[in-house]
Amino acid sequence: MSEGTSTAYEALVQFLYRAPIGLVQTSLAGDIAMINPMAAQLLMPLAVDGALFNLFDVLAPVAPQLRDLTRRPDEDGGMICDALHLAMPPAARGGAAPRTLALQLLRLDDATLMAALSDATAAVQHEQQRLSARVHAATRIDGLTTLPNRLALLEAIDGALERRAHDPGARWAVLLVNADRFERINVTRGPAAGDAVLQGMAGRLRAIAAGMAGALAARFGSDEFALLVRLDELGGSVADDDLAACEALARRLVEALGVPHVVGRVAPDGDDGAEAGVHASASVGVVRIGASHGHAMAVMQDAGLALREAKRLGGARHGVFTAELRARARQRGSLEADLRRALDDSQLFVVYQPIVSLADDTVAGMEALVRWRHPQLGIVPPDRFIGIAEETGLIVVLGEWVLRQACDRLAAWQRGLGPLAPRSMSVNLSRAQVLEPSIVGTVARALAASRLDAGALQLEVTESLAAQDAIVQQRLGDLKALGLTLALDDFGTGYSSLASLHLLPVDVVKIDRSFVSQSVTSAHHRVLIEAVVKVARSLGMTTVAEGVETAEQAGLLATLDCDKSQGYFYARPLPAEEATAWLRARADRTMRRAA
C-alpha cells in the first residue's frame, strides 16, 4: 500500500468512525462485514445479548420484511428501500436511545449491501406536528362555505374572554345570524339552491368582517352564522357607544343578507336554465361579552336568546340580549319541565267553545281547546305553553291526547243528549302533528275507539301550514280520505289569499277575529269578510267567523251570509261538565221561545 493510498484509507476509516450516521456493510444474507460506531450505537438496543452479527436478525423485530426486499429484482438502481422509518419497541427506548430509526438500504453489487441508519425521532415528530396542525386547521373550517366553523368560533370567543380578563379595554360582541324560513328554500328550490344561498350569505359576512379589524365570521350551524367583533375597534369608548355600534352593525347585516341571492336553476330539458333570485331574509341576535360569561357557550346561549326574540317579532330584524330575556328563558325552561310532568299528572284538561249556526241559531259544533291547571301557577294560558310544546316535540303527544278527549266527549254527548248534541267537534292540528307519519292512523284510532262517525270530526290547520309543500298536502289529503272535514283556521293572517284559496284542500274557512272585531265600525273589514264568504261559497266551502263578542257583530255576519260563528257572545270555552249544562240550558231556552 502506497503512502497516498494509506492516507486515503486512514481518512476513510476516520470518516466511518466519526460519521454522524450509522453505516453497515453486509452480505446479501445480511451478515455484517463492517459497522461503524454510530451504527452500533443505534442498533445495540435491538441486539439480543449485544450480538451484532446479522443486520436482518437485529432488525427483525421492527423490519421483518427486509430479507424479502433483498430478493426482489433490482429495478431501482440498487436502492432497496429509501428512508424506511422503523418504530423502536418500548423496551429498546431506554436512556437516549432513538424512538424512530430511518433506514436506507442499497445493493452495491451482486454480493454486497450497504445500510445507512440515522435517528429520525425529531424528523418524525416534526412531521407529525405538521400533519397535526393541518388536521387541526381542517377540523376548524366549514367545508361548504370555507368559513371558520363552530369549533373555531368557540375557541376564538374563549380567547376573547381570556384577553378581556387581562385587558378590560378589549371589548367584544357576538352577532348570531339565522336565515329566516330557510327550510322553505330547500323544499321549494332544492338542496343545491339552499347550499348556494348559504354560500352567498357566507360571502357577504366575510366581506363585512374583512372591513373590521379583529372580526371573525364563522358558520355556527346548518343555517346559522356568527360574527365576533372587537367593539374597541368599532369606535366609541362607553357601553352606550358599544350598544349603538352593535345595533348599527346588526342592521347592516339584516340589510345585506336580505338582498336576493342569484342562483342557477335547471331547465326542464336538462340544459342550464336562467339564473334566478332567491329571497332569504335573516334575523340577528346581538350580545356583548361581559363578566357574567364564563365560557364561549354561555355567550352563544345569550346570543341565541336575542336571536329568538328577533324571530318572535317577525324576523328580518335584530334583537339585543338583556337580562330579562335570560330570566324569561329560565322561566320557559321551568315550564317545559313542568309541562312534561303535567302530561303524566292529569294537570291538563280540555274546554269546549260552541260554534253556532247563524241561519237558525242552533249549535253546529264545538271546538276543543287544551288548558293547563298548574299546581303552583294556577291556569296557564295556552300562549305560554303551546309554543313550548311545539318546540320540544311534546305537541305530538299532547295533540293526540286532546284528540282522544274531544272524540270521546262528542260521542258521550251524542249518547246522552241525543238531538241536543253538537253536530261536530273541531280539533286543532299543529305542523308537527301533520308531519308525523302516524297521524292518519292516530286519527283513525281515535275515531274507532270513540265510535264516532268521521264526518263529525273537523281538524283545523293554519293557512301557513295548509299552503306548504307537497308532503303536507298529501298528508292532509290522506286525512280527508278518512271522511272528516278540514278547516282553515285564522284566515287572513297567513300566507294564502283569496286568489289561492281554491288550491287548499279544505272544506271550511274560519275568518280571523281581527276582521270580525272591526266589522261593525270599518267598511273595509266588512268588504273583506263579504269577499271571503263569497269566494268560499263559490268553492263549496262554508265559513265560520271567530271572535264574535256582540249581538251587533253576529247580526252583521248573518247579513253577510257567513254560515257560522263562535266567540264570547255565545260562551267562553267551558269545561266538559259546564259545556253540557250550557247545551241543556240553551235547548230549554229554545224550546220556551218556540212555545
XYZ file of C-alpha atoms in Angstrom:
595
model
C 0.000 0.000 0.000
C 1.488 3.347 -1.087
C 1.655 6.321 1.241
C -1.143 8.059 -0.686
C -3.292 5.000 -0.585
C -2.574 4.566 3.125
C -3.554 8.165 3.824
C -6.791 7.788 1.885
C -7.606 4.565 3.724
C -6.964 6.189 7.096
C -9.202 9.109 6.091
C -11.945 6.675 5.128
C -11.616 4.860 8.448
C -11.754 8.173 10.308
C -14.864 9.150 8.328
C -16.556 5.858 9.119
C -15.601 6.182 12.774
C -16.744 9.821 13.139
C -19.712 9.864 10.712
C -22.928 11.141 12.394
C -24.902 8.419 10.645
C -24.694 4.671 11.053
C -23.088 2.731 8.183
C -23.232 -1.050 7.876
C -21.826 -3.240 5.087
C -23.351 -6.704 4.810
C -23.671 -9.665 2.517
C -26.902 -10.276 0.625
C -27.872 -12.553 3.502
C -27.382 -9.705 5.998
C -24.114 -10.876 7.571
C -22.244 -7.801 8.841
C -18.831 -7.223 7.291
C -18.307 -3.658 8.546
C -20.155 -1.479 11.062
C -19.220 1.960 12.310
C -19.631 3.122 15.940
C -22.783 5.181 15.232
C -24.489 2.162 13.647
C -23.528 0.008 16.587
C -24.899 2.607 18.992
C -28.192 2.829 17.092
C -28.612 -0.943 16.717
C -27.419 -2.030 20.150
C -30.836 -1.551 21.862
C -32.242 -4.120 19.386
C -29.385 -6.607 19.616
C -30.025 -9.697 21.709
C -27.133 -10.091 24.165
C -25.300 -7.355 22.232
C -24.730 -9.628 19.213
C -24.322 -7.590 16.011
C -23.649 -10.364 13.534
C -26.544 -10.176 11.099
C -28.356 -6.939 10.230
C -31.595 -8.677 9.284
C -31.646 -10.616 12.561
C -31.072 -7.456 14.585
C -33.795 -5.537 12.719
C -36.250 -8.444 12.583
C -38.434 -7.122 15.459
C -39.051 -3.841 13.643
C -38.493 -4.719 9.949
C -39.148 -8.428 9.288
C -39.651 -7.710 5.574
C -36.001 -6.792 4.825
C -34.884 -10.251 3.682
C -37.779 -10.427 1.223
C -36.918 -6.985 -0.145
C -33.354 -8.021 -1.000
C -34.643 -10.960 -3.075
C -36.618 -8.736 -5.457
C -35.179 -7.851 -8.905
C -33.065 -4.698 -8.957
C -35.365 -2.178 -10.627
C -34.384 0.967 -8.702
C -30.701 1.343 -9.482
C -29.674 -0.699 -6.447
C -31.915 1.102 -3.932
C -33.819 -1.497 -1.904
C -35.507 0.892 0.492
C -35.158 4.631 0.973
C -35.775 6.295 4.371
C -37.780 3.448 5.843
C -38.965 4.577 9.292
C -38.720 1.895 11.981
C -40.530 2.459 15.265
C -38.434 1.188 18.149
C -40.250 -1.023 20.644
C -40.730 0.444 24.137
C -38.197 -1.965 25.643
C -35.499 -0.517 23.353
C -36.117 3.136 24.218
C -34.098 3.406 27.371
C -31.858 6.407 28.027
C -31.100 8.437 24.930
C -31.979 5.659 22.504
C -33.930 6.826 19.428
C -37.663 6.268 19.242
C -37.594 6.005 15.440
C -34.824 4.765 13.125
C -34.504 5.770 9.475
C -33.016 3.059 7.243
C -31.667 3.266 3.723
C -30.558 0.003 2.122
C -28.555 -0.069 -1.089
C -27.331 -3.022 -3.199
C -23.673 -2.247 -4.115
C -23.115 -5.341 -6.270
C -24.242 -8.928 -6.551
C -22.765 -9.781 -3.146
C -22.788 -6.615 -1.035
C -25.353 -4.404 0.689
C -24.770 -1.034 2.351
C -27.142 0.264 5.015
C -27.345 3.807 6.364
C -29.041 4.358 9.742
C -29.997 7.586 11.482
C -32.079 8.808 14.409
C -35.312 10.040 12.788
C -37.146 10.760 16.037
C -37.044 14.552 15.681
C -37.936 14.453 11.982
C -40.880 12.128 12.588
C -42.137 14.252 15.469
C -41.855 17.376 13.330
C -43.825 15.706 10.525
C -46.443 14.522 12.992
C -46.746 18.040 14.375
C -47.058 19.438 10.857
C -49.769 16.927 9.947
C -51.493 17.519 13.268
C -51.503 21.249 12.590
C -53.013 20.642 9.141
C -55.666 18.342 10.598
C -56.310 20.857 13.365
C -56.833 23.600 10.796
C -59.015 21.368 8.610
C -61.291 20.492 11.525
C -61.919 24.198 12.079
C -63.002 25.063 8.532
C -66.537 24.575 7.231
C -66.468 22.548 4.039
C -69.368 24.270 2.272
C -68.571 27.933 2.955
C -64.814 27.723 3.816
C -65.549 29.940 6.817
C -64.226 29.008 10.261
C -66.636 26.533 11.798
C -68.390 26.222 15.143
C -65.322 24.850 16.927
C -63.088 27.644 15.639
C -65.641 30.266 16.667
C -65.938 28.885 20.199
C -62.152 28.850 20.534
C -61.988 32.451 19.344
C -64.664 33.515 21.846
C -62.812 31.742 24.664
C -59.695 33.618 23.562
C -61.607 36.907 23.701
C -62.855 36.048 27.188
C -59.300 35.316 28.349
C -57.968 38.531 26.885
C -60.841 40.520 28.372
C -59.908 39.204 31.812
C -56.421 40.727 31.464
C -57.340 43.798 29.409
C -60.673 45.419 30.347
C -60.275 47.818 27.431
C -60.687 44.949 24.965
C -64.432 44.756 24.408
C -66.143 42.152 22.239
C -69.582 41.262 20.899
C -71.121 38.348 19.029
C -73.827 38.695 16.392
C -75.619 35.403 15.728
C -77.260 35.251 12.292
C -80.010 32.859 11.215
C -81.692 32.602 7.823
C -85.459 33.095 8.117
C -87.566 30.128 6.946
C -84.532 28.531 5.275
C -86.284 25.160 5.160
C -88.709 26.640 2.617
C -85.820 27.213 0.178
C -84.626 23.612 0.455
C -88.155 22.310 -0.067
C -89.217 24.584 -2.939
C -85.887 25.097 -4.744
C -83.893 22.039 -3.733
C -80.769 21.438 -1.596
C -78.416 22.795 -4.282
C -80.169 26.169 -4.186
C -80.080 26.054 -0.396
C -76.321 25.467 -0.456
C -75.883 28.332 -2.912
C -77.793 30.672 -0.599
C -75.646 29.631 2.362
C -72.510 30.270 0.332
C -73.877 33.669 -0.652
C -74.587 34.534 2.967
C -71.091 33.432 3.932
C -69.566 35.635 1.237
C -71.443 38.702 2.438
C -70.493 38.064 6.063
C -66.860 37.542 5.048
C -66.858 40.854 3.188
C -68.297 42.703 6.180
C -65.811 41.073 8.575
C -62.896 41.947 6.275
C -63.593 45.630 6.803
C -63.278 45.392 10.603
C -60.008 44.768 12.417
C -60.126 41.705 14.638
C -63.513 40.474 13.349
C -64.193 36.802 12.664
C -67.048 35.487 10.529
C -67.933 31.818 11.073
C -70.591 29.253 10.272
C -72.117 28.185 13.574
C -74.740 25.690 12.391
C -76.685 24.489 9.360
C -78.253 27.863 8.544
C -76.625 29.890 11.307
C -73.595 32.162 11.117
C -71.850 34.350 13.655
C -69.709 37.452 13.664
C -67.238 38.021 16.520
C -66.228 41.686 16.588
C -63.952 43.854 18.711
C -66.026 46.774 19.902
C -62.995 48.879 20.752
C -62.143 48.701 17.040
C -65.604 49.958 16.022
C -65.196 53.285 17.781
C -66.669 54.678 20.961
C -65.469 54.253 24.490
C -68.508 53.619 26.691
C -71.214 50.974 26.902
C -73.831 53.123 25.160
C -71.451 53.657 22.234
C -70.888 49.897 22.082
C -74.611 49.158 22.001
C -75.211 51.743 19.285
C -72.341 50.302 17.238
C -73.660 46.746 17.680
C -77.169 47.713 16.596
C -75.854 49.619 13.588
C -73.825 46.560 12.567
C -76.832 44.291 13.106
C -78.999 46.482 10.870
C -76.250 46.396 8.259
C -76.221 42.585 8.388
C -80.005 42.325 8.083
C -79.947 44.657 5.087
C -77.031 42.920 3.354
C -78.449 39.434 3.857
C -81.918 40.493 2.736
C -80.757 41.187 -0.832
C -81.912 38.293 -3.094
C -79.307 35.645 -3.862
C -78.727 34.793 -7.508
C -78.569 31.025 -8.003
C -78.619 28.878 -11.114
C -81.602 26.710 -11.888
C -82.022 23.773 -14.254
C -84.446 23.971 -17.166
C -86.899 21.068 -17.723
C -84.916 19.768 -20.706
C -81.798 19.421 -18.578
C -79.920 22.390 -20.039
C -78.711 25.072 -17.712
C -81.549 27.475 -17.097
C -81.529 31.147 -16.391
C -80.274 32.455 -13.087
C -82.997 33.204 -10.558
C -83.153 35.327 -7.441
C -83.881 33.632 -4.130
C -85.105 35.765 -1.235
C -83.728 34.701 2.129
C -84.021 37.304 4.861
C -82.081 36.874 8.093
C -82.506 37.660 11.776
C -79.660 38.683 14.078
C -79.133 38.239 17.817
C -76.661 40.605 19.473
C -74.808 40.010 22.746
C -71.930 41.956 24.253
C -69.425 39.703 26.005
C -69.447 40.539 29.708
C -68.203 39.461 33.089
C -71.114 37.037 33.505
C -69.926 34.954 30.557
C -67.647 32.263 31.906
C -67.215 30.393 28.629
C -67.990 30.605 24.934
C -71.212 28.573 25.033
C -72.644 30.954 27.640
C -72.053 33.779 25.155
C -73.733 31.846 22.349
C -76.695 30.909 24.546
C -77.357 34.582 25.233
C -76.908 35.401 21.543
C -79.469 32.668 20.816
C -81.955 34.273 23.196
C -81.556 37.613 21.408
C -81.990 35.857 18.063
C -85.148 34.111 19.278
C -86.560 37.493 20.275
C -85.903 38.837 16.769
C -87.664 35.790 15.311
C -90.590 36.205 17.697
C -91.086 39.750 16.458
C -91.379 38.536 12.868
C -87.827 38.022 11.635
C -85.740 40.105 9.240
C -84.633 42.239 12.183
C -82.256 42.148 15.140
C -82.689 41.537 18.837
C -80.376 42.588 21.669
C -79.712 40.370 24.683
C -80.952 41.623 28.039
C -81.076 40.055 31.483
C -84.865 39.944 31.114
C -84.534 37.567 28.168
C -82.412 35.222 30.262
C -84.931 35.317 33.121
C -87.736 34.627 30.667
C -85.782 31.710 29.188
C -85.251 30.219 32.640
C -88.941 30.517 33.357
C -89.671 28.945 29.988
C -87.277 26.098 30.806
C -89.027 25.560 34.115
C -92.387 25.484 32.331
C -91.045 22.898 29.900
C -90.062 20.583 32.748
C -93.418 21.169 34.414
C -95.274 20.503 31.151
C -93.633 17.106 30.827
C -94.878 16.267 34.316
C -98.309 17.740 33.547
C -98.849 15.164 30.813
C -98.409 12.387 33.385
C -100.112 14.061 36.359
C -103.504 14.884 34.770
C -102.956 18.635 35.072
C -104.177 19.200 31.503
C -107.848 19.386 30.652
C -109.982 20.229 27.615
C -112.506 23.031 27.341
C -115.115 23.423 24.622
C -116.351 26.550 22.846
C -119.655 26.450 20.921
C -119.888 27.122 17.194
C -123.353 28.446 16.320
C -125.226 28.366 13.036
C -126.171 31.923 12.053
C -129.121 30.721 9.981
C -131.125 29.050 12.771
C -129.122 29.799 15.958
C -128.532 26.095 16.623
C -125.295 24.667 17.994
C -123.440 23.444 14.929
C -120.381 22.234 16.750
C -117.795 22.626 19.495
C -114.104 23.460 19.318
C -111.845 21.552 21.719
C -109.119 23.659 23.364
C -106.484 22.476 25.832
C -105.858 24.162 29.177
C -103.291 23.597 31.939
C -104.018 23.769 35.656
C -100.532 24.237 37.156
C -100.264 23.237 40.856
C -98.457 26.499 41.744
C -99.224 28.916 38.912
C -102.898 28.140 38.509
C -104.363 28.212 34.989
C -101.505 28.686 32.489
C -102.700 30.407 29.261
C -102.220 28.365 26.078
C -99.959 31.013 24.526
C -97.448 30.312 27.319
C -97.159 26.562 26.809
C -98.304 25.611 23.286
C -95.153 27.155 21.790
C -93.016 25.205 24.254
C -94.845 22.008 23.354
C -94.215 22.638 19.646
C -90.514 23.379 20.131
C -89.909 20.314 22.290
C -91.987 17.835 20.307
C -94.431 17.374 23.190
C -97.160 18.755 20.932
C -97.491 15.359 19.213
C -98.344 13.551 22.463
C -100.386 16.495 23.714
C -102.314 16.776 20.449
C -103.121 13.072 20.386
C -104.450 13.282 23.952
C -106.675 16.264 23.092
C -107.960 14.457 20.002
C -108.968 11.384 22.003
C -110.612 13.511 24.688
C -112.560 15.506 22.094
C -113.797 12.452 20.200
C -114.833 10.725 23.410
C -116.669 13.858 24.592
C -118.700 14.312 21.406
C -119.590 10.613 21.403
C -120.735 10.962 25.053
C -122.851 13.994 24.181
C -124.431 12.130 21.303
C -125.359 9.270 23.612
C -126.549 11.466 26.478
C -128.112 14.477 24.708
C -129.359 12.971 21.500
C -130.566 15.762 19.171
C -129.264 18.410 21.607
C -125.671 17.296 20.995
C -123.368 19.394 18.775
C -123.189 18.100 15.230
C -119.379 18.227 15.013
C -116.186 18.549 17.026
C -113.267 20.761 15.904
C -109.678 19.938 16.943
C -106.562 21.906 16.074
C -103.615 20.204 14.347
C -100.070 21.578 14.632
C -97.405 21.370 11.951
C -95.520 18.733 13.952
C -98.639 16.548 14.113
C -99.315 16.827 10.382
C -95.717 15.893 9.569
C -95.861 12.897 11.899
C -96.092 9.814 9.598
C -98.503 8.126 12.003
C -101.050 10.985 12.135
C -103.595 9.311 9.841
C -103.515 6.141 11.945
C -103.722 8.197 15.135
C -106.899 9.938 13.965
C -108.416 6.702 12.696
C -107.780 5.003 16.059
C -109.332 7.910 17.984
C -112.464 7.704 15.830
C -112.673 3.941 16.197
C -112.136 3.992 19.963
C -114.895 6.560 20.481
C -117.171 5.008 17.821
C -117.555 8.496 16.389
C -118.501 8.920 12.760
C -115.624 10.526 10.831
C -117.994 13.103 9.357
C -118.487 14.554 12.843
C -114.778 15.398 13.235
C -113.262 18.622 11.905
C -109.496 19.153 12.012
C -108.232 22.729 11.891
C -104.917 23.810 10.354
C -103.388 27.250 9.845
C -103.066 28.986 6.490
C -99.282 28.816 6.510
C -99.396 25.056 7.091
C -102.100 24.264 4.518
C -100.207 26.204 1.829
C -96.911 24.380 2.338
C -95.082 21.623 0.484
C -96.333 18.506 -1.249
C -95.737 16.326 1.831
C -98.169 18.409 3.875
C -100.675 18.480 1.017
C -100.504 14.680 0.705
C -100.913 14.193 4.458
C -103.960 16.476 4.538
C -105.425 14.577 1.598
C -104.929 11.291 3.442
C -106.732 12.720 6.474
C -109.666 13.893 4.333
C -109.896 10.396 2.888
C -110.990 9.205 6.333
C -114.243 11.138 5.792
C -113.598 14.044 8.152
C -113.544 17.753 7.215
C -110.620 20.192 7.227
C -110.903 23.803 8.318
C -108.546 26.688 7.567
C -108.038 28.461 10.886
C -107.342 32.209 11.367
C -107.816 33.010 7.673
C -106.345 36.385 6.798
C -103.237 36.154 8.991
C -101.110 33.682 6.997
C -99.559 33.324 3.564
C -102.546 32.489 1.368
C -105.035 34.818 -0.272
C -108.500 34.659 -1.787
C -106.909 34.051 -5.179
C -105.189 30.873 -3.947
C -107.964 29.587 -1.708
C -109.024 27.087 -4.368
C -105.589 25.431 -4.114
C -106.022 24.476 -0.469
C -107.560 21.088 0.489
C -110.053 22.499 2.996
C -113.824 22.451 3.473
C -114.260 25.301 5.975
C -112.733 28.782 6.199
C -112.544 30.353 9.659
C -112.352 34.154 9.386
C -109.848 35.582 11.846
C -111.108 37.562 14.840
C -109.083 40.609 13.754
C -111.557 41.094 10.869
C -114.624 40.374 12.996
C -113.659 42.783 15.783
C -113.738 45.737 13.353
C -116.615 44.571 11.168
C -119.186 46.945 12.678
C -117.014 50.067 12.601
C -114.967 49.500 9.434
C -116.466 49.256 5.954
C -113.113 47.934 4.731
C -113.311 44.928 7.052
C -116.949 44.287 6.148
C -115.986 44.149 2.475
C -113.155 41.739 3.254
C -115.462 39.439 5.201
C -118.049 39.533 2.422
C -115.386 38.689 -0.166
C -114.153 35.706 1.857
C -117.720 34.421 2.254
C -118.476 34.725 -1.465
C -115.243 33.118 -2.649
C -115.542 30.288 -0.116
C -119.153 29.628 -1.105
C -118.213 29.553 -4.809
C -115.703 26.821 -3.953
C -118.237 24.802 -1.967
C -116.707 25.801 1.367
C -118.517 27.007 4.465
C -117.387 29.932 6.653
C -117.044 30.444 10.391
C -116.415 33.859 11.978
C -114.173 33.779 15.049
C -114.152 36.153 17.992
C -117.795 37.269 17.907
C -118.423 39.287 21.081
C -121.626 41.272 20.457
C -125.135 40.757 19.095
C -124.429 43.517 16.568
C -121.472 41.586 15.173
C -123.488 38.380 14.983
C -126.329 40.156 13.176
C -123.953 41.772 10.682
C -122.277 38.438 9.924
C -125.677 36.889 9.255
C -126.484 39.646 6.736
C -123.131 38.968 5.053
C -124.192 35.325 4.622
C -121.499 33.896 6.921
C -122.532 30.354 7.863
C -121.425 30.024 11.478
C -119.791 31.999 14.272
C -118.135 31.473 17.623
C -116.956 33.741 20.398
C -117.660 35.100 23.858
C -121.064 36.370 22.694
C -122.243 32.762 22.884
C -119.937 31.328 25.546
C -116.388 31.251 26.744
C -114.538 27.916 26.401
C -116.140 25.677 29.022
C -115.039 22.502 30.848
C -116.972 19.406 29.789
C -119.498 19.484 32.629
C -120.221 23.197 32.203
C -120.472 22.771 28.424
C -123.056 20.010 28.985
C -125.067 22.314 31.239
C -124.773 25.124 28.689
C -126.127 22.860 25.937
C -129.125 21.825 28.076
C -129.865 25.415 29.139
C -129.689 26.649 25.549
C -132.031 23.880 24.417
C -134.501 24.827 27.185
C -134.451 28.489 26.095
C -135.013 27.479 22.502
C -137.981 25.326 23.483
C -139.517 28.100 25.594
C -139.198 30.586 22.721
C -140.790 28.079 20.368
C -143.679 27.572 22.787
